[in-house]
Tab-separated table of N, CA and C in Angstrom:
chain	number	residue	atom	x	y	z
Y	734	MET	N	-16.197	-3.968	-9.471
Y	734	MET	CA	-14.823	-4.320	-9.215
Y	734	MET	C	-14.788	-5.297	-8.038
Y	735	THR	N	-14.124	-6.414	-8.221
Y	735	THR	CA	-14.113	-7.442	-7.176
Y	735	THR	C	-13.007	-7.240	-6.153
Y	736	ASP	N	-11.886	-6.621	-6.542
Y	736	ASP	CA	-10.765	-6.453	-5.621
Y	736	ASP	C	-10.194	-5.040	-5.720
Y	737	PRO	N	-10.705	-4.100	-4.921
Y	737	PRO	CA	-10.240	-2.721	-5.010
Y	737	PRO	C	-8.781	-2.530	-4.589
Y	738	ILE	N	-8.278	-3.380	-3.690
Y	738	ILE	CA	-6.886	-3.245	-3.260
Y	738	ILE	C	-5.949	-3.642	-4.402
Y	739	ALA	N	-6.290	-4.698	-5.125
Y	739	ALA	CA	-5.489	-5.098	-6.282
Y	739	ALA	C	-5.508	-4.008	-7.350
Y	740	ASP	N	-6.653	-3.357	-7.536
Y	740	ASP	CA	-6.754	-2.259	-8.489
Y	740	ASP	C	-5.859	-1.099	-8.060
Y	741	TYR	N	-5.854	-0.778	-6.778
Y	741	TYR	CA	-5.009	0.287	-6.213
Y	741	TYR	C	-3.532	-0.012	-6.483
Y	742	LEU	N	-3.107	-1.238	-6.178
Y	742	LEU	CA	-1.713	-1.622	-6.375
Y	742	LEU	C	-1.340	-1.619	-7.858
Y	743	THR	N	-2.256	-2.059	-8.713
Y	743	THR	CA	-1.999	-2.081	-10.149
Y	743	THR	C	-1.870	-0.672	-10.703
Y	744	ARG	N	-2.687	0.247	-10.235
Y	744	ARG	CA	-2.576	1.640	-10.685
Y	744	ARG	C	-1.222	2.228	-10.295
Y	745	LEU	N	-0.775	1.955	-9.073
Y	745	LEU	CA	0.545	2.419	-8.640
Y	745	LEU	C	1.646	1.781	-9.492
Y	746	ARG	N	1.560	0.473	-9.694
Y	746	ARG	CA	2.554	-0.257	-10.476
Y	746	ARG	C	2.639	0.280	-11.901
Y	747	ASN	N	1.484	0.524	-12.533
Y	747	ASN	CA	1.461	1.037	-13.904
Y	747	ASN	C	2.027	2.453	-13.986
Y	748	ALA	N	1.713	3.286	-12.996
Y	748	ALA	CA	2.235	4.659	-12.979
Y	748	ALA	C	3.756	4.651	-12.822
Y	749	ILE	N	4.275	3.740	-12.011
Y	749	ILE	CA	5.725	3.633	-11.828
Y	749	ILE	C	6.389	3.171	-13.124
Y	750	MET	N	5.800	2.184	-13.781
Y	750	MET	CA	6.377	1.675	-15.035
Y	750	MET	C	6.366	2.747	-16.128
Y	751	ALA	N	5.387	3.655	-16.104
Y	751	ALA	CA	5.286	4.722	-17.093
Y	751	ALA	C	6.007	5.994	-16.633
Y	752	ASN	N	6.691	5.943	-15.486
Y	752	ASN	CA	7.436	7.076	-14.914
Y	752	ASN	C	6.575	8.311	-14.679
Y	753	HIS	N	5.331	8.111	-14.258
Y	753	HIS	CA	4.465	9.227	-13.913
Y	753	HIS	C	4.877	9.791	-12.553
Y	754	ARG	N	4.647	11.057	-12.362
Y	754	ARG	CA	4.952	11.698	-11.084
Y	754	ARG	C	3.781	11.588	-10.115
Y	755	ILE	N	2.557	11.663	-10.644
Y	755	ILE	CA	1.356	11.656	-9.809
Y	755	ILE	C	0.385	10.615	-10.351
Y	756	VAL	N	-0.229	9.883	-9.430
Y	756	VAL	CA	-1.255	8.918	-9.814
Y	756	VAL	C	-2.498	9.225	-8.986
Y	757	GLU	N	-3.654	9.078	-9.607
Y	757	GLU	CA	-4.923	9.366	-8.944
Y	757	GLU	C	-5.738	8.081	-8.864
Y	758	VAL	N	-6.179	7.739	-7.643
Y	758	VAL	CA	-6.964	6.520	-7.435
Y	758	VAL	C	-8.228	6.877	-6.661
Y	759	SER	N	-9.256	6.051	-6.803
Y	759	SER	CA	-10.485	6.275	-6.047
Y	759	SER	C	-10.221	6.010	-4.571
Y	760	SER	N	-10.991	6.631	-3.728
Y	760	SER	CA	-10.733	6.616	-2.299
Y	760	SER	C	-11.626	5.631	-1.554
Y	761	SER	N	-11.054	5.045	-0.508
Y	761	SER	CA	-11.796	4.253	0.468
Y	761	SER	C	-10.975	4.279	1.758
Y	762	LYS	N	-11.541	3.812	2.848
Y	762	LYS	CA	-10.822	3.817	4.123
Y	762	LYS	C	-9.563	2.962	4.057
Y	763	THR	N	-9.675	1.793	3.441
Y	763	THR	CA	-8.532	0.886	3.325
Y	763	THR	C	-7.430	1.498	2.472
Y	764	LYS	N	-7.795	2.089	1.352
Y	764	LYS	CA	-6.802	2.702	0.472
Y	764	LYS	C	-6.129	3.894	1.148
Y	765	LYS	N	-6.886	4.645	1.948
Y	765	LYS	CA	-6.288	5.763	2.691
Y	765	LYS	C	-5.242	5.255	3.680
Y	766	GLU	N	-5.557	4.167	4.364
Y	766	GLU	CA	-4.610	3.606	5.328
Y	766	GLU	C	-3.376	3.042	4.626
Y	767	LEU	N	-3.566	2.374	3.487
Y	767	LEU	CA	-2.436	1.874	2.710
Y	767	LEU	C	-1.532	3.030	2.274
Y	768	THR	N	-2.138	4.119	1.824
Y	768	THR	CA	-1.378	5.287	1.383
Y	768	THR	C	-0.597	5.897	2.543
Y	769	LYS	N	-1.212	5.987	3.711
Y	769	LYS	CA	-0.517	6.537	4.879
Y	769	LYS	C	0.694	5.679	5.251
Y	770	ILE	N	0.545	4.363	5.179
Y	770	ILE	CA	1.664	3.470	5.505
Y	770	ILE	C	2.781	3.624	4.479
Y	771	LEU	N	2.439	3.696	3.194
Y	771	LEU	CA	3.454	3.882	2.162
Y	771	LEU	C	4.204	5.197	2.360
Y	772	PHE	N	3.497	6.235	2.774
Y	772	PHE	CA	4.140	7.524	3.032
Y	772	PHE	C	5.031	7.458	4.271
Y	773	ASP	N	4.526	6.865	5.348
Y	773	ASP	CA	5.299	6.770	6.593
Y	773	ASP	C	6.579	5.964	6.410
Y	774	LYS	N	6.538	4.950	5.571
Y	774	LYS	CA	7.715	4.100	5.347
Y	774	LYS	C	8.637	4.644	4.254
Y	775	GLY	N	8.268	5.775	3.631
Y	775	GLY	CA	9.147	6.428	2.671
Y	775	GLY	C	9.057	5.925	1.247
Y	776	TYR	N	7.989	5.233	0.893
Y	776	TYR	CA	7.852	4.708	-0.464
Y	776	TYR	C	7.226	5.711	-1.432
Y	777	ILE	N	6.477	6.689	-0.903
Y	777	ILE	CA	5.900	7.725	-1.763
Y	777	ILE	C	6.298	9.091	-1.215
Y	778	LEU	N	6.271	10.098	-2.084
Y	778	LEU	CA	6.702	11.447	-1.721
Y	778	LEU	C	5.654	12.171	-0.888
Y	779	SER	N	4.413	12.165	-1.359
Y	779	SER	CA	3.319	12.804	-0.620
Y	779	SER	C	1.991	12.284	-1.150
Y	780	TYR	N	0.924	12.689	-0.468
Y	780	TYR	CA	-0.417	12.280	-0.895
Y	780	TYR	C	-1.404	13.359	-0.480
Y	781	LYS	N	-2.560	13.330	-1.122
Y	781	LYS	CA	-3.614	14.298	-0.823
Y	781	LYS	C	-4.957	13.614	-0.985
Y	782	PHE	N	-5.781	13.682	0.058
Y	782	PHE	CA	-7.131	13.130	-0.010
Y	782	PHE	C	-8.064	14.233	-0.473
Y	783	GLU	N	-8.794	13.977	-1.554
Y	783	GLU	CA	-9.739	14.961	-2.071
Y	783	GLU	C	-11.155	14.489	-1.814
Y	784	GLU	N	-11.992	15.407	-1.407
Y	784	GLU	CA	-13.390	15.106	-1.127
Y	784	GLU	C	-14.137	14.814	-2.430
Y	785	PRO	N	-15.232	14.045	-2.350
Y	785	PRO	CA	-15.981	13.737	-3.576
Y	785	PRO	C	-16.596	14.995	-4.189
Y	786	ALA	N	-16.634	15.023	-5.518
Y	786	ALA	CA	-17.266	16.126	-6.232
Y	786	ALA	C	-18.781	16.021	-6.081
Y	787	GLU	N	-19.459	17.065	-6.443
Y	787	GLU	CA	-20.918	17.113	-6.338
Y	787	GLU	C	-21.542	15.982	-7.148
Y	788	GLY	N	-22.318	15.126	-6.496
Y	788	GLY	CA	-22.993	14.031	-7.170
Y	788	GLY	C	-22.167	12.764	-7.301
Y	789	LYS	N	-20.922	12.784	-6.839
Y	789	LYS	CA	-20.057	11.594	-6.917
Y	789	LYS	C	-20.088	10.869	-5.567
Y	790	PRO	N	-20.045	9.529	-5.583
Y	790	PRO	CA	-20.146	8.776	-4.330
Y	790	PRO	C	-18.863	8.770	-3.491
Y	791	GLN	N	-17.675	8.870	-4.145
Y	791	GLN	CA	-16.440	8.782	-3.376
Y	791	GLN	C	-15.404	9.760	-3.900
Y	792	GLY	N	-14.464	10.098	-3.030
Y	792	GLY	CA	-13.412	11.025	-3.392
Y	792	GLY	C	-12.254	10.323	-4.077
Y	793	THR	N	-11.145	11.039	-4.186
Y	793	THR	CA	-9.951	10.481	-4.811
Y	793	THR	C	-8.740	10.706	-3.919
Y	794	ILE	N	-7.695	9.944	-4.208
Y	794	ILE	CA	-6.408	10.106	-3.532
Y	794	ILE	C	-5.394	10.431	-4.613
Y	795	LYS	N	-4.687	11.550	-4.464
Y	795	LYS	CA	-3.608	11.896	-5.382
Y	795	LYS	C	-2.302	11.542	-4.690
Y	796	ILE	N	-1.505	10.692	-5.344
Y	796	ILE	CA	-0.265	10.199	-4.761
Y	796	ILE	C	0.899	10.672	-5.620
Y	797	ALA	N	1.870	11.361	-4.986
Y	797	ALA	CA	3.094	11.774	-5.675
Y	797	ALA	C	4.131	10.679	-5.462
Y	798	LEU	N	4.561	10.065	-6.556
Y	798	LEU	CA	5.509	8.959	-6.483
Y	798	LEU	C	6.921	9.479	-6.241
Y	799	LYS	N	7.740	8.642	-5.624
Y	799	LYS	CA	9.099	9.029	-5.249
Y	799	LYS	C	10.098	8.332	-6.169
Y	800	TYR	N	11.005	9.118	-6.747
Y	800	TYR	CA	12.048	8.598	-7.624
Y	800	TYR	C	13.411	9.074	-7.139
Y	801	HIS	N	14.457	8.278	-7.408
Y	801	HIS	CA	15.822	8.674	-7.084
Y	801	HIS	C	16.235	9.785	-8.056
Y	802	PRO	N	16.808	10.898	-7.563
Y	802	PRO	CA	17.092	12.023	-8.462
Y	802	PRO	C	18.119	11.715	-9.561
Y	803	ALA	N	19.131	10.915	-9.266
Y	803	ALA	CA	20.178	10.655	-10.257
Y	803	ALA	C	19.804	9.529	-11.216
Y	804	THR	N	19.352	8.402	-10.669
Y	804	THR	CA	19.095	7.230	-11.505
Y	804	THR	C	17.669	7.147	-12.031
Y	805	LYS	N	16.783	7.957	-11.519
Y	805	LYS	CA	15.363	7.984	-11.926
Y	805	LYS	C	14.639	6.673	-11.664
Y	806	THR	N	15.141	5.861	-10.726
Y	806	THR	CA	14.438	4.629	-10.359
Y	806	THR	C	13.460	4.922	-9.230
Y	807	SER	N	12.386	4.188	-9.200
Y	807	SER	CA	11.338	4.400	-8.210
Y	807	SER	C	11.756	3.855	-6.850
Y	808	ALA	N	11.216	4.453	-5.797
Y	808	ALA	CA	11.444	3.942	-4.444
Y	808	ALA	C	10.741	2.603	-4.259
Y	809	ILE	N	9.667	2.395	-5.005
Y	809	ILE	CA	8.935	1.132	-4.951
Y	809	ILE	C	9.432	0.252	-6.095
Y	810	LEU	N	10.060	-0.857	-5.757
Y	810	LEU	CA	10.520	-1.800	-6.785
Y	810	LEU	C	9.445	-2.808	-7.135
Y	811	SER	N	8.641	-3.207	-6.123
Y	811	SER	CA	7.618	-4.218	-6.366
Y	811	SER	C	6.443	-4.032	-5.422
Y	812	LEU	N	5.249	-4.211	-5.941
Y	812	LEU	CA	4.006	-4.237	-5.166
Y	812	LEU	C	3.341	-5.571	-5.482
Y	813	GLU	N	3.153	-6.383	-4.461
Y	813	GLU	CA	2.638	-7.734	-4.693
Y	813	GLU	C	1.429	-7.993	-3.794
Y	814	ARG	N	0.301	-8.294	-4.397
Y	814	ARG	CA	-0.919	-8.624	-3.653
Y	814	ARG	C	-0.793	-10.047	-3.131
Y	815	VAL	N	-1.053	-10.257	-1.845
Y	815	VAL	CA	-0.896	-11.589	-1.245
Y	815	VAL	C	-2.266	-12.232	-1.030
Y	816	SER	N	-3.087	-11.639	-0.191
Y	816	SER	CA	-4.403	-12.182	0.100
Y	816	SER	C	-5.384	-11.710	-0.972
Y	817	LYS	N	-6.017	-12.651	-1.632
Y	817	LYS	CA	-6.932	-12.328	-2.722
Y	817	LYS	C	-8.346	-12.727	-2.318
Y	818	PRO	N	-9.369	-12.203	-3.000
Y	818	PRO	CA	-10.735	-12.582	-2.635
Y	818	PRO	C	-10.996	-14.085	-2.727
Y	819	GLY	N	-10.330	-14.768	-3.649
Y	819	GLY	CA	-10.529	-16.201	-3.806
Y	819	GLY	C	-9.730	-17.039	-2.826
Y	820	LEU	N	-8.658	-16.461	-2.266
Y	820	LEU	CA	-7.810	-17.197	-1.338
Y	820	LEU	C	-7.199	-16.214	-0.342
Y	821	ARG	N	-7.802	-16.137	0.818
Y	821	ARG	CA	-7.317	-15.231	1.856
Y	821	ARG	C	-6.122	-15.845	2.568
Y	822	LYS	N	-5.140	-15.019	2.941
Y	822	LYS	CA	-3.947	-15.473	3.662
Y	822	LYS	C	-3.916	-14.797	5.030
Y	823	TYR	N	-4.052	-15.594	6.065
Y	823	TYR	CA	-4.017	-15.094	7.435
Y	823	TYR	C	-2.782	-15.642	8.128
Y	824	VAL	N	-2.181	-14.846	9.000
Y	824	VAL	CA	-1.021	-15.286	9.771
Y	824	VAL	C	-1.210	-14.881	11.229
Y	825	ASP	N	-0.657	-15.697	12.124
Y	825	ASP	CA	-0.652	-15.294	13.523
Y	825	ASP	C	0.659	-14.570	13.799
Y	826	VAL	N	0.815	-14.069	14.999
Y	826	VAL	CA	1.965	-13.212	15.314
Y	826	VAL	C	3.285	-13.967	15.208
Y	827	SER	N	3.283	-15.258	15.426
Y	827	SER	CA	4.529	-16.020	15.351
Y	827	SER	C	4.954	-16.302	13.906
Y	828	ASN	N	4.051	-16.153	12.953
Y	828	ASN	CA	4.362	-16.427	11.545
Y	828	ASN	C	4.297	-15.188	10.662
Y	829	LEU	N	4.481	-13.997	11.239
Y	829	LEU	CA	4.444	-12.775	10.437
Y	829	LEU	C	5.572	-12.803	9.403
Y	830	PRO	N	5.266	-12.449	8.155
Y	830	PRO	CA	6.282	-12.544	7.103
Y	830	PRO	C	7.348	-11.458	7.221
Y	831	ARG	N	8.558	-11.783	6.774
Y	831	ARG	CA	9.646	-10.823	6.642
Y	831	ARG	C	9.931	-10.694	5.151
Y	832	VAL	N	9.729	-9.520	4.607
Y	832	VAL	CA	9.902	-9.288	3.179
Y	832	VAL	C	11.357	-8.884	2.922
Y	833	ILE	N	12.025	-9.627	2.076
Y	833	ILE	CA	13.446	-9.438	1.757
Y	833	ILE	C	14.248	-9.255	3.049
Y	834	ASN	N	14.026	-10.149	3.978
Y	834	ASN	CA	14.743	-10.185	5.258
Y	834	ASN	C	14.681	-8.853	6.002
Y	835	GLY	N	13.540	-8.178	5.927
Y	835	GLY	CA	13.328	-6.946	6.673
Y	835	GLY	C	13.541	-5.677	5.871
Y	836	LEU	N	14.001	-5.763	4.626
Y	836	LEU	CA	14.207	-4.567	3.809
Y	836	LEU	C	12.902	-4.050	3.217
Y	837	GLY	N	11.939	-4.930	2.992
Y	837	GLY	CA	10.625	-4.531	2.499
Y	837	GLY	C	9.617	-4.594	3.636
Y	838	ILE	N	8.361	-4.316	3.320
Y	838	ILE	CA	7.313	-4.390	4.342
Y	838	ILE	C	6.164	-5.251	3.843
Y	839	ALA	N	5.489	-5.866	4.787
Y	839	ALA	CA	4.223	-6.541	4.523
Y	839	ALA	C	3.157	-5.694	5.189
Y	840	ILE	N	2.063	-5.435	4.503
Y	840	ILE	CA	0.970	-4.657	5.071
Y	840	ILE	C	-0.139	-5.617	5.456
Y	841	LEU	N	-0.574	-5.530	6.728
Y	841	LEU	CA	-1.570	-6.447	7.268
Y	841	LEU	C	-2.816	-5.695	7.704
Y	842	SER	N	-3.941	-6.381	7.604
Y	842	SER	CA	-5.188	-5.896	8.162
Y	842	SER	C	-5.414	-6.674	9.453
Y	843	THR	N	-5.323	-5.984	10.584
Y	843	THR	CA	-5.437	-6.635	11.882
Y	843	THR	C	-6.670	-6.143	12.617
Y	844	SER	N	-6.894	-6.693	13.792
Y	844	SER	CA	-8.019	-6.244	14.613
Y	844	SER	C	-7.772	-4.833	15.154
Y	845	LYS	N	-6.514	-4.373	15.126
Y	845	LYS	CA	-6.176	-3.027	15.587
Y	845	LYS	C	-5.967	-2.062	14.430
Y	846	GLY	N	-6.421	-2.447	13.238
Y	846	GLY	CA	-6.304	-1.583	12.069
Y	846	GLY	C	-5.283	-2.104	11.080
Y	847	ILE	N	-5.099	-1.345	10.004
Y	847	ILE	CA	-4.133	-1.727	8.982
Y	847	ILE	C	-2.764	-1.210	9.402
Y	848	MET	N	-1.759	-2.105	9.373
Y	848	MET	CA	-0.416	-1.727	9.817
Y	848	MET	C	0.635	-2.567	9.104
Y	849	SER	N	1.889	-2.148	9.255
Y	849	SER	CA	2.991	-2.908	8.657
Y	849	SER	C	3.331	-4.098	9.543
Y	850	ASP	N	4.150	-5.000	9.012
Y	850	ASP	CA	4.513	-6.201	9.764
Y	850	ASP	C	5.310	-5.857	11.025
Y	851	LYS	N	6.144	-4.833	10.955
Y	851	LYS	CA	6.944	-4.441	12.125
Y	851	LYS	C	6.057	-3.896	13.245
Y	852	GLU	N	5.058	-3.101	12.871
Y	852	GLU	CA	4.119	-2.575	13.871
Y	852	GLU	C	3.276	-3.705	14.464
Y	853	ALA	N	2.914	-4.689	13.636
Y	853	ALA	CA	2.121	-5.824	14.123
Y	853	ALA	C	2.921	-6.647	15.132
Y	854	ARG	N	4.235	-6.778	14.911
Y	854	ARG	CA	5.077	-7.478	15.879
Y	854	ARG	C	5.108	-6.732	17.203
Y	855	LYS	N	5.207	-5.390	17.140
Y	855	LYS	CA	5.213	-4.581	18.365
Y	855	LYS	C	3.887	-4.684	19.113
Y	856	GLU	N	2.782	-4.669	18.354
Y	856	GLU	CA	1.449	-4.752	18.955
Y	856	GLU	C	1.077	-6.185	19.335
Y	857	HIS	N	1.865	-7.148	18.848
Y	857	HIS	CA	1.656	-8.574	19.102
Y	857	HIS	C	0.289	-9.045	18.586
Y	858	VAL	N	0.023	-8.725	17.299
Y	858	VAL	CA	-1.218	-9.154	16.649
Y	858	VAL	C	-0.902	-9.752	15.283
Y	859	GLY	N	-1.750	-10.642	14.830
Y	859	GLY	CA	-1.674	-11.199	13.490
Y	859	GLY	C	-2.860	-10.697	12.694
Y	860	GLY	N	-3.005	-11.193	11.471
Y	860	GLY	CA	-4.136	-10.770	10.657
Y	860	GLY	C	-3.992	-11.224	9.224
Y	861	GLU	N	-4.715	-10.549	8.336
Y	861	GLU	CA	-4.702	-10.868	6.916
Y	861	GLU	C	-3.575	-10.105	6.231
Y	862	VAL	N	-2.733	-10.804	5.497
Y	862	VAL	CA	-1.621	-10.177	4.777
Y	862	VAL	C	-2.174	-9.604	3.474
Y	863	LEU	N	-2.217	-8.267	3.373
Y	863	LEU	CA	-2.768	-7.631	2.186
Y	863	LEU	C	-1.774	-7.612	1.030
Y	864	CYS	N	-0.529	-7.139	1.300
Y	864	CYS	CA	0.433	-7.025	0.210
Y	864	CYS	C	1.854	-6.937	0.742
Y	865	TYR	N	2.807	-7.134	-0.172
Y	865	TYR	CA	4.224	-6.950	0.088
Y	865	TYR	C	4.696	-5.742	-0.713
Y	866	VAL	N	5.537	-4.925	-0.104
Y	866	VAL	CA	6.109	-3.761	-0.787
Y	866	VAL	C	7.610	-3.781	-0.575
Y	867	TYR	N	8.365	-3.650	-1.670
Y	867	TYR	CA	9.818	-3.499	-1.560
Y	867	TYR	C	10.354	-2.812	-2.798
C-alpha cells in the first residue's frame, strides 16, 4: 500500500456512505493520532485501539461513527486527502488553511506532532497538510 492515510480516509468515507455504525482499520501511530483528533473534534462517537493478534504485525482501530439521531446524516460530510505521496503540500504558520471558514478542520503533521489547524495556530507551527474534514 503506497498511501495508508488515504486508505484510512477511504475506509471511513465508504463506511459513512453505507451507513455502517462501526468501521475497522489497520493501526499505525499516524492513524491513531488522526482518530484521536476526529474524536476530540466531535466527528466520531468513540474508538478503541486493539492490540495485534498472535502472529499479526499490527493491531486494529475500531471506530464508532457518529450520526444525527433524527436525520441519520453523518457528522462527517467530507474527508479530503490533501498531501499525497506524489505531491506533498506544506504550509507555514501564516498560510494555515481555514476549512469552510473555520467550520471544518485541517489536520497537519507538524514538528510537534499531528494536530488540527487551530492547534497549530496556537502552537505557532506549520507543517504538512494531511487532510480536510468537514
